[in-house]
Amino acid sequence: MTWQMQRKILTAKSLFKILVTSFLVTSLVMGVRYWGYMQTSELQAFDHFMQLRSHLVTEKPDERILIITIDEADIQYQINKGMQMRWSLSDQALAQLLDKLNKYQPRTIGLDIYRDGTVDPKYPNLATRFIKDNHLFFVCKVATTDDDGDSDGIPSPDGVSKERLSFSDFVADDEVIARRQLLYLTPPPTSLCTAEYAFNLQLALHYLDKEGKISSVTKEGSLQINNVVFKQLNEHTSGYQKVDASGYQVLLNYSSLPSVEKIAEQVSLRDVLNEKIPLESIQSLRDRVILIGLSAPTNTNDYWKTPFSSSAKQKQKQIPGVFVQAQMLSQILSAVLDRRPLLWWWSGWIETVWIWVWSLLGGIIAWYYSKPLHLGLAVIAILLTLFGLCFGIFILAGWVPLIPPVLAVLTTQVIVISWFRRSHLDKRIKANFNHD
């Protein structure tokens, strides 16, 4: 019987060796993964899945949201009108903007621009709205250890109640990529911003309250709105194995759109002030969430990368924070009102079994195929199957390991091939020795 024929007979001894090999390889892979050495590659795989999904699945913009952008032309417009500029949005422009929006009766207005200090005395009605308008929400910035020159954060405008104040802080991975959504945190005692809830969550809760949707906390401490549970991300969550998971974070399931900025309809500040909003937009403003934010490229502190930033079709590698806020807001609204799935993941034990199964399959394939061409084709087939399954599950909003099982498959195959070749060589040497 030839060596090739012997290999095709899976003896109990051979199977046991493959089982042990796959178990040891899986243990090694899980250990390396646990200490965060695969996190970069796993997050890159996550980004590629997001990009590929956007080519195959197309979602609609969120019609509940309207974004009023402030770009360089809007800033220049205010200057040309003689408005006193302390921020990118002057008190005069903001007063006019709120007056015009008021007649359209939006449900919620969120100002995603820092405005610490008092309102110009020339606009007492604006100061009154800051204090009494329960539909108007503001942001501040929580103190962090890595703030540049502003370690105490940025406070809220004077007179704004705590119920309408929220933080605008994001959590980002390496290279300033926003993949996670921070919903809640406990500000440090020294922070000028004392808000505990995220801007996007605060807007969503106000909007959903009018829909009769109630938020609560489960026995496990998870946020629940109506019957939707927002599963909290921790230090060891799927591809995240070394990450600061402080506060209450969830994974951000970006909408599959031609670009991240297409999440909602947009109009410019000057168009609103000059009443040049299209008629259909005016008619649909009632009961919408209005996000007001800066899109000027000079605002580099609030520009972020997304999982789509490395895509060839993404012309703008970084986007203004107001569009990321809109994505986060839309995720909450869509999950509760449209049953759009949130990203989910397996427990550590299920992931371990998943990786071990692929490692075992890789070992059996390496044992069965002796010819390099057949083995190569089999390896390609198993890796394509693995990729297809992972991506198929991702379309269903599940993030399951791809890189660890790929590494486990290849490592197990190298070991099994080396082991059987050495075993065959030892047998040949022994047979030649006995023959002599």
Coordinates of C-alpha atoms in Angstrom, one line a residue:
M1 CA 0.0 0.0 0.0
T2 CA 1.4 3.4 -1.0
W3 CA 1.9 6.3 1.4
Q4 CA -0.8 8.2 -0.4
M5 CA -3.3 5.4 0.1
Q6 CA -2.4 5.0 3.7
R7 CA -3.1 8.7 4.3
K8 CA -6.6 8.2 3.0
I9 CA -7.4 5.7 5.7
L10 CA -8.2 7.8 8.8
T11 CA -7.1 5.6 11.7
A12 CA -8.0 6.3 15.3
K13 CA -4.4 7.1 16.1
S14 CA -4.2 9.6 13.3
L15 CA -7.5 11.2 14.2
F16 CA -6.4 11.5 17.8
K17 CA -3.2 13.2 16.8
I18 CA -5.1 15.7 14.6
L19 CA -7.6 16.4 17.4
V20 CA -4.7 17.1 19.8
T21 CA -3.0 19.3 17.3
S22 CA -6.1 21.3 16.5
F23 CA -6.8 21.7 20.3
L24 CA -3.3 23.0 20.9
V25 CA -3.4 25.3 17.9
T26 CA -6.8 26.7 19.0
S27 CA -5.5 27.3 22.5
L28 CA -2.5 29.1 21.1
V29 CA -4.6 31.2 18.7
M30 CA -7.1 32.1 21.5
G31 CA -4.2 33.1 23.8
V32 CA -2.6 35.3 21.2
R33 CA -6.0 36.8 20.5
Y34 CA -6.8 37.4 24.1
W35 CA -3.8 39.6 24.5
G36 CA -4.9 41.8 21.6
Y37 CA -2.3 40.8 19.0
M38 CA -5.0 40.1 16.4
Q39 CA -7.2 43.2 17.1
T40 CA -5.9 45.3 14.3
S41 CA -6.4 42.7 11.7
E42 CA -9.8 41.7 13.0
L43 CA -11.0 45.4 13.0
Q44 CA -9.7 45.7 9.4
A45 CA -11.8 42.6 8.5
F46 CA -14.8 44.3 10.2
D47 CA -14.2 47.4 8.1
H48 CA -14.0 45.3 4.9
F49 CA -17.3 43.5 5.8
M50 CA -19.0 46.9 6.3
Q51 CA -17.7 48.1 2.9
L52 CA -18.7 44.9 1.1
R53 CA -22.1 44.9 2.7
S54 CA -22.7 48.5 1.4
H55 CA -22.2 47.2 -2.2
L56 CA -24.7 44.4 -1.8
V57 CA -27.3 45.9 0.6
T58 CA -28.7 49.4 0.2
E59 CA -30.7 51.1 2.9
K60 CA -32.7 54.3 2.8
P61 CA -31.7 57.5 4.5
D62 CA -33.4 58.1 7.9
E63 CA -36.4 60.3 7.1
R64 CA -36.9 61.1 10.8
I65 CA -33.7 63.2 10.8
L66 CA -32.7 66.5 9.1
I67 CA -29.2 67.9 9.3
I68 CA -28.6 71.6 9.1
T69 CA -24.9 72.0 8.2
I70 CA -22.7 75.0 8.8
D71 CA -19.8 75.1 6.3
E72 CA -17.3 77.8 5.3
A73 CA -19.8 79.6 3.1
D74 CA -22.3 79.8 6.0
I75 CA -19.6 81.2 8.3
Q76 CA -18.7 83.8 5.6
Y77 CA -22.4 84.5 5.2
Q78 CA -22.7 85.5 8.8
I79 CA -19.6 87.7 8.7
N80 CA -21.0 89.4 5.6
K81 CA -24.2 90.1 7.4
G82 CA -22.3 91.8 10.2
M83 CA -23.1 89.2 12.8
Q84 CA -20.7 89.0 15.8
M85 CA -18.9 85.7 15.6
R86 CA -17.9 84.0 18.9
W87 CA -18.4 80.6 17.5
S88 CA -19.1 79.1 14.1
L89 CA -22.8 79.9 14.8
S90 CA -23.4 83.4 16.1
D91 CA -26.1 84.3 18.6
Q92 CA -27.9 86.3 15.9
A93 CA -27.9 83.5 13.4
L94 CA -29.0 80.9 16.0
A95 CA -31.8 83.1 17.2
Q96 CA -33.1 83.5 13.6
L97 CA -32.6 79.8 12.9
L98 CA -34.6 78.7 15.9
D99 CA -37.4 81.2 15.1
K100 CA -37.7 79.9 11.6
L101 CA -37.6 76.2 12.7
N102 CA -40.2 76.9 15.4
K103 CA -43.0 77.5 12.9
Y104 CA -42.2 74.1 11.2
Q105 CA -42.7 72.3 14.6
P106 CA -39.9 69.8 14.7
R107 CA -40.1 67.3 17.5
T108 CA -36.5 67.6 18.7
I109 CA -33.6 70.1 18.0
G110 CA -30.0 69.1 18.8
L111 CA -27.2 71.7 18.7
D112 CA -24.0 69.8 18.1
I113 CA -21.8 72.9 18.6
Y114 CA -20.1 73.9 21.8
R115 CA -21.5 77.2 23.3
D116 CA -20.0 77.8 26.7
G117 CA -20.8 81.1 28.4
T118 CA -23.7 83.5 28.2
V119 CA -25.9 84.6 25.4
D120 CA -25.5 88.1 23.9
P121 CA -27.9 90.5 25.8
K122 CA -29.1 91.7 22.5
Y123 CA -31.1 88.5 22.1
P124 CA -33.0 87.9 25.3
N125 CA -35.5 85.6 23.6
L126 CA -32.6 83.3 22.7
A127 CA -31.5 83.2 26.4
T128 CA -35.1 82.4 27.4
R129 CA -35.2 79.5 24.9
F130 CA -32.0 78.1 26.3
I131 CA -33.6 78.0 29.7
K132 CA -37.2 77.0 28.9
D133 CA -37.4 75.2 25.5
N134 CA -37.7 71.5 26.3
H135 CA -37.2 70.5 22.7
L136 CA -33.8 72.1 22.5
F137 CA -30.7 70.0 23.4
F138 CA -27.1 71.1 23.9
V139 CA -23.6 69.4 24.1
C140 CA -20.6 69.8 26.3
K141 CA -17.3 68.0 26.3
V142 CA -16.2 65.8 29.2
A143 CA -12.8 66.2 30.7
T144 CA -10.3 63.5 29.6
T145 CA -6.6 62.9 30.4
D146 CA -5.6 63.4 26.7
D147 CA -7.3 66.7 26.1
D148 CA -5.0 69.2 24.4
G149 CA -4.8 72.3 26.5
D150 CA -8.3 71.9 27.9
S151 CA -8.0 69.1 30.5
D152 CA -11.2 70.2 32.2
G153 CA -13.5 69.8 29.2
I154 CA -15.9 72.3 27.7
P155 CA -18.9 73.4 29.7
S156 CA -22.5 73.9 28.6
P157 CA -24.2 77.3 27.9
D158 CA -25.4 79.1 31.0
G159 CA -28.9 78.3 32.1
V160 CA -29.4 75.0 30.3
S161 CA -31.0 72.3 32.5
K162 CA -29.2 69.0 33.1
E163 CA -32.1 67.2 31.4
R164 CA -31.3 68.9 28.1
L165 CA -27.5 68.6 28.3
S166 CA -25.4 65.7 27.0
F167 CA -21.9 65.0 26.1
S168 CA -20.7 64.8 22.5
D169 CA -17.6 62.7 23.2
F170 CA -16.8 59.7 20.9
V171 CA -14.7 56.6 21.6
A172 CA -12.4 55.9 18.7
D173 CA -10.0 53.1 17.8
D174 CA -6.5 53.6 16.5
E175 CA -6.3 56.0 13.5
V176 CA -9.4 57.8 14.9
I177 CA -11.9 55.3 13.5
A178 CA -15.3 55.4 15.1
R179 CA -16.7 51.9 15.3
R180 CA -18.2 52.1 18.8
Q181 CA -21.0 54.2 20.2
L182 CA -20.7 55.6 23.7
L183 CA -24.1 55.9 25.4
Y184 CA -23.3 56.7 29.0
L185 CA -20.4 57.6 31.2
T186 CA -19.6 59.0 34.6
P187 CA -17.7 62.3 34.2
P188 CA -14.6 62.8 36.4
P189 CA -15.1 65.2 39.4
T190 CA -13.0 67.9 37.7
S191 CA -15.0 68.0 34.5
L192 CA -16.7 71.2 33.5
C193 CA -19.2 69.0 31.7
T194 CA -21.3 67.0 34.0
A195 CA -23.5 65.3 31.5
E196 CA -23.9 61.5 31.8
Y197 CA -25.8 60.7 28.6
A198 CA -24.6 60.9 25.0
F199 CA -26.0 63.5 22.7
N200 CA -27.4 60.9 20.3
L201 CA -29.0 58.9 23.1
Q202 CA -30.6 62.0 24.6
L203 CA -32.1 63.0 21.3
A204 CA -33.4 59.5 20.7
L205 CA -35.0 59.1 24.1
H206 CA -36.8 62.5 23.7
Y207 CA -38.0 61.5 20.2
L208 CA -39.1 58.0 21.3
D209 CA -40.9 59.3 24.4
K210 CA -43.4 60.9 22.1
E211 CA -43.8 57.5 20.4
G212 CA -44.6 55.9 23.8
K213 CA -41.3 54.0 24.0
I214 CA -40.0 53.6 27.5
S215 CA -36.3 53.1 28.4
S216 CA -35.3 50.9 31.3
V217 CA -32.4 48.8 32.7
T218 CA -32.5 45.0 32.6
K219 CA -31.4 42.8 35.6
E220 CA -28.1 42.4 33.9
G221 CA -27.6 46.2 33.8
S222 CA -28.2 46.6 30.0
L223 CA -30.1 49.5 28.5
Q224 CA -33.5 48.5 27.1
I225 CA -35.8 50.7 25.1
N226 CA -39.2 49.1 24.8
N227 CA -38.3 45.5 24.0
V228 CA -34.9 46.2 22.4
V229 CA -31.8 45.5 24.5
F230 CA -28.6 47.4 23.7
K231 CA -25.9 44.8 24.4
Q232 CA -22.9 46.4 26.2
L233 CA -19.5 46.0 24.7
N234 CA -16.7 44.9 27.0
E235 CA -13.0 44.5 26.8
H236 CA -13.2 41.1 25.2
T237 CA -16.0 41.4 22.6
S238 CA -15.4 39.5 19.4
G239 CA -12.5 41.3 17.6
Y240 CA -12.1 43.7 20.5
Q241 CA -9.7 42.0 22.9
K242 CA -7.7 45.0 24.3
V243 CA -9.9 48.1 24.4
D244 CA -11.0 50.6 27.0
A245 CA -14.7 49.7 27.4
S246 CA -15.4 52.1 30.2
G247 CA -18.8 53.8 30.3
Y248 CA -21.6 52.1 28.4
Q249 CA -20.6 51.3 24.8
V250 CA -22.3 49.4 22.0
L251 CA -21.1 48.6 18.5
L252 CA -22.2 51.0 15.8
N253 CA -24.0 49.3 12.9
Y254 CA -23.6 51.9 10.2
S255 CA -26.3 52.2 7.6
S256 CA -25.5 50.7 4.2
L257 CA -25.5 53.9 2.0
P258 CA -23.5 55.3 -0.9
S259 CA -21.7 57.4 1.8
V260 CA -21.8 57.9 5.5
E261 CA -23.1 61.5 5.0
K262 CA -26.2 60.3 3.2
I263 CA -27.7 59.1 6.5
A264 CA -30.2 62.0 6.4
E265 CA -31.4 64.9 4.3
Q266 CA -29.2 68.0 4.6
V267 CA -29.8 71.7 4.2
S268 CA -27.3 74.6 4.8
L269 CA -27.7 77.3 7.4
R270 CA -27.9 80.1 4.9
D271 CA -30.7 78.3 3.0
V272 CA -32.8 78.0 6.1
L273 CA -32.2 81.7 7.1
N274 CA -33.0 82.8 3.5
E275 CA -36.0 80.4 3.5
K276 CA -34.7 78.5 0.4
I277 CA -35.7 75.1 1.8
P278 CA -37.5 73.0 -0.8
L279 CA -41.2 72.9 -0.2
E280 CA -41.2 69.1 0.3
S281 CA -38.6 69.5 3.0
I282 CA -40.6 72.2 4.8
Q283 CA -43.7 70.0 4.8
S284 CA -41.8 67.1 6.3
L285 CA -40.1 69.0 9.1
R286 CA -42.9 68.5 11.5
D287 CA -42.0 65.9 14.2
R288 CA -38.5 65.4 12.9
V289 CA -35.2 65.5 14.8
I290 CA -33.1 68.5 13.7
L291 CA -29.4 68.1 14.0
I292 CA -27.4 71.4 13.7
G293 CA -23.6 70.9 13.3
L294 CA -20.4 72.2 11.7
S295 CA -19.2 70.7 8.5
A296 CA -16.5 73.2 7.7
P297 CA -13.1 71.6 7.0
T298 CA -11.4 73.9 9.5
N299 CA -13.0 72.1 12.3
T300 CA -10.4 69.3 12.4
N301 CA -11.0 68.4 16.0
D302 CA -14.4 67.0 15.1
Y303 CA -13.5 65.0 12.0
W304 CA -13.5 61.2 12.2
K305 CA -12.7 58.2 10.2
T306 CA -15.3 55.4 9.8
P307 CA -15.1 51.8 8.6
F308 CA -15.6 53.1 5.1
S309 CA -12.7 55.5 5.1
S310 CA -10.3 53.0 3.5
S311 CA -12.8 52.2 0.7
A312 CA -11.9 53.4 -2.7
K313 CA -15.4 54.8 -3.3
Q314 CA -15.2 56.9 -0.1
K315 CA -13.9 60.2 -1.5
Q316 CA -13.7 61.9 1.9
K317 CA -11.6 59.9 4.3
Q318 CA -12.8 61.8 7.4
I319 CA -16.2 63.2 8.0
P320 CA -17.6 65.8 10.4
G321 CA -18.8 64.5 13.7
V322 CA -22.4 65.6 13.1
F323 CA -22.8 62.9 10.5
V324 CA -21.4 60.3 12.9
Q325 CA -23.9 61.6 15.5
A326 CA -26.7 61.2 12.9
Q327 CA -25.6 57.6 12.3
M328 CA -25.7 56.8 16.0
L329 CA -29.0 58.5 16.4
S330 CA -30.4 56.6 13.5
Q331 CA -29.2 53.3 14.9
I332 CA -31.2 53.8 18.1
L333 CA -34.3 55.0 16.3
S334 CA -34.2 52.3 13.7
A335 CA -33.6 49.5 16.3
V336 CA -36.6 50.5 18.3
L337 CA -39.0 51.7 15.6
D338 CA -38.0 49.6 12.6
R339 CA -36.6 46.5 14.2
R340 CA -33.3 47.0 12.4
P341 CA -30.9 44.6 14.0
L342 CA -28.1 45.8 16.3
L343 CA -24.7 44.1 15.9
W344 CA -24.3 41.0 18.0
W345 CA -21.5 38.6 18.8
W346 CA -21.0 35.2 20.3
S347 CA -19.7 34.4 23.8
G348 CA -16.1 33.5 24.2
W349 CA -16.9 29.7 24.5
I350 CA -18.8 29.6 21.2
E351 CA -16.0 31.5 19.5
T352 CA -13.5 29.0 20.8
V353 CA -15.5 26.1 19.5
W354 CA -16.0 27.9 16.2
I355 CA -12.2 28.3 15.8
W356 CA -11.5 24.8 16.9
V357 CA -13.9 23.3 14.4
W358 CA -12.1 25.1 11.5
S359 CA -8.7 24.1 12.9
L360 CA -9.8 20.4 13.0
L361 CA -11.2 20.7 9.4
G362 CA -7.9 22.2 8.3
G363 CA -6.0 19.3 9.9
I364 CA -8.2 16.6 8.3
I365 CA -7.8 18.2 4.8
A366 CA -4.0 18.4 5.2
W367 CA -4.0 14.8 6.2
Y368 CA -6.3 13.6 3.4
Y369 CA -4.7 15.4 0.4
S370 CA -1.2 14.5 -0.5
K371 CA -0.7 16.2 -3.8
P372 CA 0.2 19.9 -3.5
L373 CA -2.3 21.0 -6.2
H374 CA -5.2 19.1 -4.6
L375 CA -4.2 20.4 -1.1
G376 CA -3.9 24.0 -2.4
L377 CA -7.4 23.8 -4.0
A378 CA -8.8 22.3 -0.8
V379 CA -7.3 25.1 1.3
I380 CA -8.7 27.8 -1.0
A381 CA -12.1 26.1 -0.8
I382 CA -12.2 26.0 3.0
L383 CA -11.0 29.6 3.3
L384 CA -13.6 30.8 0.8
T385 CA -16.3 28.9 2.7
L386 CA -15.2 30.4 6.0
F387 CA -15.2 33.9 4.5
G388 CA -18.6 33.3 3.0
L389 CA -20.1 32.1 6.2
C390 CA -18.6 35.0 8.2
F391 CA -19.8 37.6 5.7
G392 CA -23.3 36.0 5.5
I393 CA -23.6 36.2 9.3
F394 CA -22.4 39.8 9.2
I395 CA -25.2 40.7 6.8
L396 CA -27.5 39.3 9.5
A397 CA -25.7 41.7 11.9
G398 CA -23.5 39.1 13.5
W399 CA -19.8 39.7 14.0
V400 CA -18.0 36.3 14.2
P401 CA -14.3 35.6 14.1
L402 CA -12.7 35.4 10.7
I403 CA -8.9 36.0 11.2
P404 CA -8.4 33.6 14.1
P405 CA -9.9 30.6 12.3
V406 CA -8.0 31.4 9.2
L407 CA -4.8 31.4 11.2
A408 CA -5.9 28.2 13.0
V409 CA -6.6 26.4 9.7
L410 CA -3.2 27.3 8.2
T411 CA -1.2 26.6 11.3
T412 CA -2.8 23.2 11.9
Q413 CA -2.2 22.3 8.3
V414 CA 1.4 23.2 8.4
I415 CA 1.9 21.1 11.6
V416 CA 0.0 18.1 10.2
I417 CA 1.8 18.1 6.9
S418 CA 5.2 18.3 8.6
W419 CA 4.2 15.6 11.1
F420 CA 3.0 13.1 8.4
R421 CA 5.9 13.7 6.1
R422 CA 8.3 13.2 9.0
S423 CA 6.4 10.1 10.0
H424 CA 6.6 8.7 6.5
L425 CA 10.4 9.5 6.3
D426 CA 11.0 7.7 9.6
K427 CA 9.2 4.7 8.3
R428 CA 11.2 4.6 5.1
I429 CA 14.5 4.9 7.0
K430 CA 13.4 2.2 9.4
A431 CA 12.4 -0.1 6.5
N432 CA 15.7 0.5 4.7
F433 CA 17.6 -0.2 7.9
N434 CA 15.7 -3.5 8.4
H435 CA 16.3 -4.5 4.8
D436 CA 20.0 -4.0 5.1

